[in-house]
Short mmCIF file of C-alpha atoms in Angstrom, two decimals:
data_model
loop_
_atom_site.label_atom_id
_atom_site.label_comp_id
_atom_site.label_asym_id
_atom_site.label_seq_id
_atom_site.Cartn_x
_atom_site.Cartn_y
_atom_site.Cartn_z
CA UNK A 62 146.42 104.29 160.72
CA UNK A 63 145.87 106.17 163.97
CA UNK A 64 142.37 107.45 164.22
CA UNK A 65 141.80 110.09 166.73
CA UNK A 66 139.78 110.26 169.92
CA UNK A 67 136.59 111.59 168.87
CA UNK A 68 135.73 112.06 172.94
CA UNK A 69 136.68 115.10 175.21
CA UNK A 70 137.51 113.11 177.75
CA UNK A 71 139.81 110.20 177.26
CA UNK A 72 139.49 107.76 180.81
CA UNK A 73 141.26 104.83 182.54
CA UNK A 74 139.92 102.95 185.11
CA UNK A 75 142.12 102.28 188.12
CA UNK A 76 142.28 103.16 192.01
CA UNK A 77 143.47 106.14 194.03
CA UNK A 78 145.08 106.71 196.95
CA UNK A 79 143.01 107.78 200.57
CA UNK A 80 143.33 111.78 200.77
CA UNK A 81 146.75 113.09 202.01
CA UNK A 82 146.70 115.93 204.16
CA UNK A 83 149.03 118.89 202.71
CA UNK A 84 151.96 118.12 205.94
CA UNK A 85 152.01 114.83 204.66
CA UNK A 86 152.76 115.55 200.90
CA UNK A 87 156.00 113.86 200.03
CA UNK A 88 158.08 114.98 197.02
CA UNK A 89 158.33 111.19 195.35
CA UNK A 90 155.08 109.38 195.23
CA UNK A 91 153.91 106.73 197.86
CA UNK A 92 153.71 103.28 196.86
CA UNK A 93 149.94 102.51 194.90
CA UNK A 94 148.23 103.29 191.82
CA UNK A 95 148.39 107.24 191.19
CA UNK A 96 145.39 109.21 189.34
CA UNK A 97 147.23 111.25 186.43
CA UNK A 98 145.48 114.46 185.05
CA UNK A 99 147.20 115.62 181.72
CA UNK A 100 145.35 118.81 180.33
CA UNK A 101 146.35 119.58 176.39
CA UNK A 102 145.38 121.54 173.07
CA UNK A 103 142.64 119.27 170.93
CA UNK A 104 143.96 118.22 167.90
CA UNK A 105 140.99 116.88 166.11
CA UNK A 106 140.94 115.80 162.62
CA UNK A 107 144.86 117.65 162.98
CA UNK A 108 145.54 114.45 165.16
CA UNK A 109 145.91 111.63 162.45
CA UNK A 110 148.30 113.66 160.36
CA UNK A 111 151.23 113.38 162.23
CA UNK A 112 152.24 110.44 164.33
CA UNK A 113 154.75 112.64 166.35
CA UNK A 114 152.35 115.08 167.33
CA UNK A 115 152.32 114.22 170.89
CA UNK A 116 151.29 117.56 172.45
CA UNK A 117 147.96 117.06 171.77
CA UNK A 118 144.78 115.77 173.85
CA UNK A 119 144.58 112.77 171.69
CA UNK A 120 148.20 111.22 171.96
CA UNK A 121 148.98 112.99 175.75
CA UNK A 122 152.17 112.76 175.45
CA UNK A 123 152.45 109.39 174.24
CA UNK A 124 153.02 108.05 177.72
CA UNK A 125 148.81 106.22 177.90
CA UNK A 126 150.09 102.83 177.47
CA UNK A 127 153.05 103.06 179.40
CA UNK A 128 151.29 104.55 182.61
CA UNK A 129 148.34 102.07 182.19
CA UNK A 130 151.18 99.21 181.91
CA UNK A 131 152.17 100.22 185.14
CA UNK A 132 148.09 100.43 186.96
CA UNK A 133 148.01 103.90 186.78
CA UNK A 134 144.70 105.82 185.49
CA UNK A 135 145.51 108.23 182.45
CA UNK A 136 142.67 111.00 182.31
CA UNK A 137 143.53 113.74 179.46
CA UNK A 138 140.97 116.70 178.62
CA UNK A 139 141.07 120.04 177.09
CA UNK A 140 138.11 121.22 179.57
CA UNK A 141 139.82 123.32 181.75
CA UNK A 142 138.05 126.17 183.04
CA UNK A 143 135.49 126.81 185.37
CA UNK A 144 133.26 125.01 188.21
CA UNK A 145 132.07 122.82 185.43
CA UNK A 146 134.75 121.81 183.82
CA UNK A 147 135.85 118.27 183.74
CA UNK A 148 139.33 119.50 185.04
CA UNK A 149 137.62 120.53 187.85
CA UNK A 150 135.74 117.19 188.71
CA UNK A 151 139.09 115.64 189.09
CA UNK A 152 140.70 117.64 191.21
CA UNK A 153 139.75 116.53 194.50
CA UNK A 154 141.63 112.97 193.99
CA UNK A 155 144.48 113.64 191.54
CA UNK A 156 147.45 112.78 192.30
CA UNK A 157 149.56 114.20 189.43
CA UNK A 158 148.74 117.08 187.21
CA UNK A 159 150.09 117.52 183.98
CA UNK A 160 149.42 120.91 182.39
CA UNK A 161 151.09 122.83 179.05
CA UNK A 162 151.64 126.72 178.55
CA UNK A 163 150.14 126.62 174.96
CA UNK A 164 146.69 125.19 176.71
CA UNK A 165 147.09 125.94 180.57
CA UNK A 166 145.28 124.93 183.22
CA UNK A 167 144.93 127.72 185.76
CA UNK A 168 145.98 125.85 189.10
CA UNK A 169 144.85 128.58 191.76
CA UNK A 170 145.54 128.48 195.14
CA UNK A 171 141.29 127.54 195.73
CA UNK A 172 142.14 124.38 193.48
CA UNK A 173 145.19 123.20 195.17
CA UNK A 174 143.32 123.75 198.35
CA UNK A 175 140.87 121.30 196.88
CA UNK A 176 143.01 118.82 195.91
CA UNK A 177 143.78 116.75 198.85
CA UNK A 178 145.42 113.89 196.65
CA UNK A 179 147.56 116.23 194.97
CA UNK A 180 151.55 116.12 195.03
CA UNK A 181 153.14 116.72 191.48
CA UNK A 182 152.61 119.59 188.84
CA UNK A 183 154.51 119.53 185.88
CA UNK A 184 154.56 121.49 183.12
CA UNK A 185 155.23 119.93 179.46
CA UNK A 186 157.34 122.49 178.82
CA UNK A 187 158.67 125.84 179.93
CA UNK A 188 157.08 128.48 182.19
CA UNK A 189 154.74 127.19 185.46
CA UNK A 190 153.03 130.63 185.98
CA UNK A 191 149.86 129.14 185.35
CA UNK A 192 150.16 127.84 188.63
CA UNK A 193 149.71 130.09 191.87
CA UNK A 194 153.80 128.79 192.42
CA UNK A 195 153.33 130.39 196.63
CA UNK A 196 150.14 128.76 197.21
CA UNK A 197 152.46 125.34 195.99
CA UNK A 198 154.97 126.26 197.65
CA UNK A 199 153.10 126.42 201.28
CA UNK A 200 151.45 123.51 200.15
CA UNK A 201 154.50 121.14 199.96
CA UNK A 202 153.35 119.99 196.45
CA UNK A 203 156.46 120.13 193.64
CA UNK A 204 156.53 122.22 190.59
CA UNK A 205 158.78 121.05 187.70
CA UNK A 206 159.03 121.85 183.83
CA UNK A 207 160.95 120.32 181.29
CA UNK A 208 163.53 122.70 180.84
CA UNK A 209 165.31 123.18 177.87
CA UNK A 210 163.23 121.25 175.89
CA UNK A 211 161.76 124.21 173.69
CA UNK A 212 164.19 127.00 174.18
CA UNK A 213 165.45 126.22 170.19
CA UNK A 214 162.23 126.39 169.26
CA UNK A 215 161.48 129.91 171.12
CA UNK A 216 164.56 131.73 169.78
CA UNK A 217 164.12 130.44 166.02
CA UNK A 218 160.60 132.03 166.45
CA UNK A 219 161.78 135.39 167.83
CA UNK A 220 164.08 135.64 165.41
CA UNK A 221 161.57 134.77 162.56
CA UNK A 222 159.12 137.44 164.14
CA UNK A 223 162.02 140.29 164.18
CA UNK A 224 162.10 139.41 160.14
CA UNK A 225 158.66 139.84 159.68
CA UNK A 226 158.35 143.42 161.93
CA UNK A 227 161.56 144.81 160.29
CA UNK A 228 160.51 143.84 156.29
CA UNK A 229 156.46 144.83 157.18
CA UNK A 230 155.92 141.67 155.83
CA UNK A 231 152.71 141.31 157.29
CA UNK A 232 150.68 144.10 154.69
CA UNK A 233 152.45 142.24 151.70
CA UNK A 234 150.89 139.15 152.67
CA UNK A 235 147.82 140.51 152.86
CA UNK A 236 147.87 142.34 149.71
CA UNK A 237 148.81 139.05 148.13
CA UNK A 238 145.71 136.99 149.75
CA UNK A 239 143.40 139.99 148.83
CA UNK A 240 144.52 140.45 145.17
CA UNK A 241 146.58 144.15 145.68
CA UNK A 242 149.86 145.38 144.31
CA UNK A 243 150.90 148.03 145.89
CA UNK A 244 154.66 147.78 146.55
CA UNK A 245 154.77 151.49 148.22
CA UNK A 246 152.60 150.63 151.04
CA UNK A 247 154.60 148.16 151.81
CA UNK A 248 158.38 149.96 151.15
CA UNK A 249 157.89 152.93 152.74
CA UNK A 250 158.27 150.90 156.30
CA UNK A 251 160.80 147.83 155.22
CA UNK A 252 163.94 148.10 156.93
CA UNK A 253 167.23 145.81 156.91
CA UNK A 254 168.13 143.72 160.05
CA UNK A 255 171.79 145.27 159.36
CA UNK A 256 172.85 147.84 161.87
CA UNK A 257 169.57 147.99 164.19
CA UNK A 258 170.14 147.88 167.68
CA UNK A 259 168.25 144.88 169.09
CA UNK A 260 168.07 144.05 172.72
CA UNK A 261 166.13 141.30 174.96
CA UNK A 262 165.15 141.71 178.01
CA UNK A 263 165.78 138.37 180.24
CA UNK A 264 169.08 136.84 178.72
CA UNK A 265 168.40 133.15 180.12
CA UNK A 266 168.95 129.70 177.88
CA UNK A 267 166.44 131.36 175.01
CA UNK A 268 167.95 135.09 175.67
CA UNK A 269 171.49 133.53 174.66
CA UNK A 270 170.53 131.20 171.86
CA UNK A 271 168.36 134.20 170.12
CA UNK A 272 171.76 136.77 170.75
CA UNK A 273 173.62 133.82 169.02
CA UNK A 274 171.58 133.92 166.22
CA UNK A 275 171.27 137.87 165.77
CA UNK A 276 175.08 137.86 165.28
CA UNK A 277 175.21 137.12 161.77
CA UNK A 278 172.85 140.05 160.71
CA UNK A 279 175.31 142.51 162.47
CA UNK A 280 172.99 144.21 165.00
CA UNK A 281 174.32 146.14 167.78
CA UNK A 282 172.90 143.62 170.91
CA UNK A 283 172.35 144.42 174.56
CA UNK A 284 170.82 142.57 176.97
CA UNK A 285 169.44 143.05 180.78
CA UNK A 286 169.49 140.60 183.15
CA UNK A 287 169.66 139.50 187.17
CA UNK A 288 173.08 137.68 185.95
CA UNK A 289 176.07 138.33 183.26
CA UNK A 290 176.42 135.69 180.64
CA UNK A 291 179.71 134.41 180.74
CA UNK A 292 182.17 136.14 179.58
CA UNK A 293 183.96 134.38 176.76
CA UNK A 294 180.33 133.59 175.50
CA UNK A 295 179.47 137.58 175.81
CA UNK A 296 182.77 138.23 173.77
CA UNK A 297 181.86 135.79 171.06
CA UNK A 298 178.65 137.04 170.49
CA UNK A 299 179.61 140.35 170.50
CA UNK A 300 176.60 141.58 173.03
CA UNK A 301 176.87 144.51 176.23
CA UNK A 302 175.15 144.09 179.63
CA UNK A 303 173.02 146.76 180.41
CA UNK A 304 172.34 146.61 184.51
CA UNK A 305 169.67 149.41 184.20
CA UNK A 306 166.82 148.25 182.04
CA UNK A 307 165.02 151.85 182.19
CA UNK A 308 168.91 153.23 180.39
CA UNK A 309 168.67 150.12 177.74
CA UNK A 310 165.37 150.35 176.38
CA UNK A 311 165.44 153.55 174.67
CA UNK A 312 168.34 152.54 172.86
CA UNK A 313 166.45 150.04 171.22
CA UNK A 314 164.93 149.83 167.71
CA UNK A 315 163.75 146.70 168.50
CA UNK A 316 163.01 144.99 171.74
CA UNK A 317 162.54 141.48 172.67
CA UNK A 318 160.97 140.03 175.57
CA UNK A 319 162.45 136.94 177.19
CA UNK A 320 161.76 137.02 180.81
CA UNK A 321 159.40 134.48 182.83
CA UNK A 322 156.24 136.38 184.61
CA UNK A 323 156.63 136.87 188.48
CA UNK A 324 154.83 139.32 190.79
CA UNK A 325 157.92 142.05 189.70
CA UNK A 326 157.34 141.52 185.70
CA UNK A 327 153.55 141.49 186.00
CA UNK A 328 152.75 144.67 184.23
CA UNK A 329 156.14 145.44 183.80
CA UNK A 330 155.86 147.39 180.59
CA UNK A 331 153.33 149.80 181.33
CA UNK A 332 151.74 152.93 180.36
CA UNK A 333 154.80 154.99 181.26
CA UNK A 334 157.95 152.86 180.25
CA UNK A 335 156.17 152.24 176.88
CA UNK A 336 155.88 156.09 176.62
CA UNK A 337 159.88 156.19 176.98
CA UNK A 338 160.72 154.12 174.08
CA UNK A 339 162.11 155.14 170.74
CA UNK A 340 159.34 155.94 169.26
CA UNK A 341 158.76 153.63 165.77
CA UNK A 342 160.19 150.46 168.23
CA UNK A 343 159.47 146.91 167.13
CA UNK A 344 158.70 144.18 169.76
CA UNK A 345 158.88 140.58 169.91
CA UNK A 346 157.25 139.05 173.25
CA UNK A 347 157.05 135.16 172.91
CA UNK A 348 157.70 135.16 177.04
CA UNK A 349 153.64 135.77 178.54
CA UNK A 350 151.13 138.39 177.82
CA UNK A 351 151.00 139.34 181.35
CA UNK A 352 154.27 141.35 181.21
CA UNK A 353 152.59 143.98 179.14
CA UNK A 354 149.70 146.34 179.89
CA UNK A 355 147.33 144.88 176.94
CA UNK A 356 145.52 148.18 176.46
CA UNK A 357 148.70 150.14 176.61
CA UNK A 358 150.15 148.55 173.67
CA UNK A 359 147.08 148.64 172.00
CA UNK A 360 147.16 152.71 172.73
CA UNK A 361 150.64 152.50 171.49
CA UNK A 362 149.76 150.40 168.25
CA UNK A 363 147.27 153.17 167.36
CA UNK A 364 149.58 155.80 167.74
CA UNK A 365 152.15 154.29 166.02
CA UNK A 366 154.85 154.72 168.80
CA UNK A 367 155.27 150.82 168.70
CA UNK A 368 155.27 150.73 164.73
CA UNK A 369 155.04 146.60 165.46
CA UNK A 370 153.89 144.15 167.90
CA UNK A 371 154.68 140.50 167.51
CA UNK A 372 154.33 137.52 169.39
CA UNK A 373 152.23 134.12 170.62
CA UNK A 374 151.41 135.29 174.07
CA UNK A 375 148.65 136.75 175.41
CA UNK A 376 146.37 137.42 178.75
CA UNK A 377 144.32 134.51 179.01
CA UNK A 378 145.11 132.14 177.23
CA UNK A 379 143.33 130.94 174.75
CA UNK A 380 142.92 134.81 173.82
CA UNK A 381 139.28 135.51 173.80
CA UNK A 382 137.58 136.83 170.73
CA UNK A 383 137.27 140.17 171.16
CA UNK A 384 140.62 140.53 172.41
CA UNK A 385 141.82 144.13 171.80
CA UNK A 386 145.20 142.74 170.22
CA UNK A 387 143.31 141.02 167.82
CA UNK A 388 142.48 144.24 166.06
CA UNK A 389 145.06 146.37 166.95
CA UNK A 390 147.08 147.90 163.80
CA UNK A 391 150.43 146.81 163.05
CA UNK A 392 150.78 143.55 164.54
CA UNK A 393 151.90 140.06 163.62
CA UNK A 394 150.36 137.93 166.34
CA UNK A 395 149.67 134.31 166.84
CA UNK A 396 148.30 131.88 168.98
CA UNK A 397 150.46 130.41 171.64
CA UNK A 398 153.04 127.52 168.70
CA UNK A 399 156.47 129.22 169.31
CA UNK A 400 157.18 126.26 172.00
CA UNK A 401 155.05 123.31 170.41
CA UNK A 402 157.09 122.82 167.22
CA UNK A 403 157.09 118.88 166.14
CA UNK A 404 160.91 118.67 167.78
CA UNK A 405 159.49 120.31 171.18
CA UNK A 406 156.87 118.12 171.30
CA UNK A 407 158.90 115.21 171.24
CA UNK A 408 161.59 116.61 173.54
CA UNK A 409 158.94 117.81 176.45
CA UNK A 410 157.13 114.90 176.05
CA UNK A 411 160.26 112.67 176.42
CA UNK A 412 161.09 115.21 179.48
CA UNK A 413 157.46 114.70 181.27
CA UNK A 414 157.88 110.64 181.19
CA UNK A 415 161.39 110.53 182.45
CA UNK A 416 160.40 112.94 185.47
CA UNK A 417 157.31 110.57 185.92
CA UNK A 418 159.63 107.78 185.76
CA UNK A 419 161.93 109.35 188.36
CA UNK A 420 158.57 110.50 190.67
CA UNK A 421 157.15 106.77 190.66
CA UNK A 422 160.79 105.33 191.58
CA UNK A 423 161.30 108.25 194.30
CA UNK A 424 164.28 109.56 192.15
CA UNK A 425 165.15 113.38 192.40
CA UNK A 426 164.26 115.21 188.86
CA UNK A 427 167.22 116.79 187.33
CA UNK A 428 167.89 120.01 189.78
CA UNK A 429 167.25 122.44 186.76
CA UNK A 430 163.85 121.13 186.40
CA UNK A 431 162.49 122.36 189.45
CA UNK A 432 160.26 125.42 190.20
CA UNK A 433 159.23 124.20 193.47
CA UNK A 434 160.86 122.09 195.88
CA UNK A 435 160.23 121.39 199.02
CA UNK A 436 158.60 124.67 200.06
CA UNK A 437 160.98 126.79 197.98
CA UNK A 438 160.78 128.32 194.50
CA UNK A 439 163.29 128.68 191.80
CA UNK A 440 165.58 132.02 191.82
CA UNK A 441 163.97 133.39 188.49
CA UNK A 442 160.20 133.06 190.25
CA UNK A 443 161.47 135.44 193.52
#
């Protein structure tokens, strides 16, 4: 059976390249041994009970052996923050970092101005706004995610989290656990799916698949985003554009959040536009904890003008524990697992080796894939 790595800190030993200054980045790597950071969730004794449960410190991926095959050094921690950290000891002569949203590494623009070595960030998985994306950019280093690989993943989540805001789901659980019966408490706020108006905000690939999967329940859906989804798709799933978010959001009973963080989303559901929503609203935000104003939906949570907050998201990450949204009322929240299901483990890990693959052969990545290229960033990040 296969026991998991009781260390912090799993090593390689191998050689690096001299320092490259940032005008000489390239986009594919240089010929030589490369120094590979990968920076994941510990599993510990959660390891050894799954043998696909790649996303984890101790398998990293499942790409050791193959990179070591090839002379490469393989270092994977979970120690990620600070001047301390063992993250940080490597970053002077890494050549690649690998990083994941459910455990991310923080690459400011003071560490990539540190690392000298460094030409490839990727993300195993989707969303690279852990990284300071301009400071990259100027840089000449490339940004790339796997994308696609957990967008089934996301929506079946949202839509699971909608459920379990609209049926107050949460309190009967807890009466359960706690030995109550009290089937008013829980009534007098259960509502059917059937007939609510539902919209998302970001219509992308995880924005379509959840609208897909609302149409059986019969909601009225809306959606705002920079781009129409094509038409014959809108018609068959029965959803409106709305250009003007500030016009769609108070038609909402529930509202889902599916749009990456940039400088413009930061914040973008403040004090104010919270105050403008049907009051009793539901939301779902499985996108990044950033887009909200925590301590205006806790104000909102207490007043009841959200009546639920769900979602795996939050500002840091991991959520420290005295996080208001821990104790907020009437919320179903979670740590960061709507993207690192079993199935999106094994697709993003699949994704990272083949753009490795690509990287040591001086292949392009597939275009979608890229957040930064060659001093540029990806139209959803401006």
């Amino acid at each position: 059976m296969w026991r998991a790595a009781s260390k912090q800190v799993i090593r390689t030993v191998g050689s690096c390249l001299p320092d490259l200054s940032p005008l000489a980045k390239q986009l594919h790597a240089s010929p030589g041994s490369k120094k590979i950071v990968g920076v994941f969730y510990k599993a510990n004794e959660y390891a050894a009970k799954n043998p696909n449960f790649l996303g984890c410190a101790e398998r990293s991926l499942g790409i050791r052996e193959w990179l070591e095959s090839q002379g490469h050094q393989y270092i994977v921690t979970d120690d990620k923050e600070g001047p301390n950290s063992e993250l940080e000891k490597h970053i002077p002569d890494l050549h690649v970092l690998i990083t994941t949203p459910f455990h991310p590494a923080y690459v400011t623009a003071e560490r990539i101005k540190k690392a000298k070595n460094l030409q490839l960030l990727l993300t195993a998985g989707i969303g690279s706004d852990h990284i300071d994306l301009k400071a990259a950019a100027d840089t000449g280093l490339t940004v790339a995610e796997v994308t696609g690989s957990n967008v089934v993943s996301v929506a079946e989540d949202e839509l699971m989290r909608i459920l379990i805001l609209v049926r107050n789901f949460v309190p009967g659980y807890q009466q359960v656990i706690n030995g109550e019966w009290n089937v008013a408490a829980i009534a007098y706020r259960a509502y059917d799916l059937e007939g609510k108006t539902v919209g998302t905000v970001g219509a992308g690939r995880i924005g379509k698949l959840l609208l897909q999967r609302l149409k059986p329940f019969n909601c009225n859906l809306l959606y705002h985003d920079r781009l129409k989804i094509d038409p014959a798709l809108e018609k068959e799933i029965g959803a409106k554009f709305e250009e003007d978010l500030d016009v769609m959001l108070p038609k909402c009973d529930i509202i889902v959040i599916n749009t990456p963080l940039t400088e413009k989303t930061r914040g973008l559901f403040d004090k104010e536009r919270i105050s403008k929503l049907k009051k009793g609203v539901l939301i779902v935000n499985n996108a990044r904890g950033a887009i909200m104003d925590t301590q205006a939906v806790v104000d909102a949570c207490s007043s009841g003008h959200i009546a639920g907050y769900s979602g795996d998201v939050w500002n840091p990450q991991p959520a420290p524990k005295d996080h208001p949204w821990r104790y907020m009322p009437n919320h179903a929240m979670t740590p960061h697992i709507s993207g690192t299901t079993i199935d999106g483990q094994l697709r993003y890990a699949a994704g990272v080796k083949d753009m490795l693959d690509k990287y040591f052969k001086g292949e392009d990545f597939p275009q979608q894939n890229y957040i930064v290229k060659e001093g540029k960033l990806a139209s959803q990040y401006l």
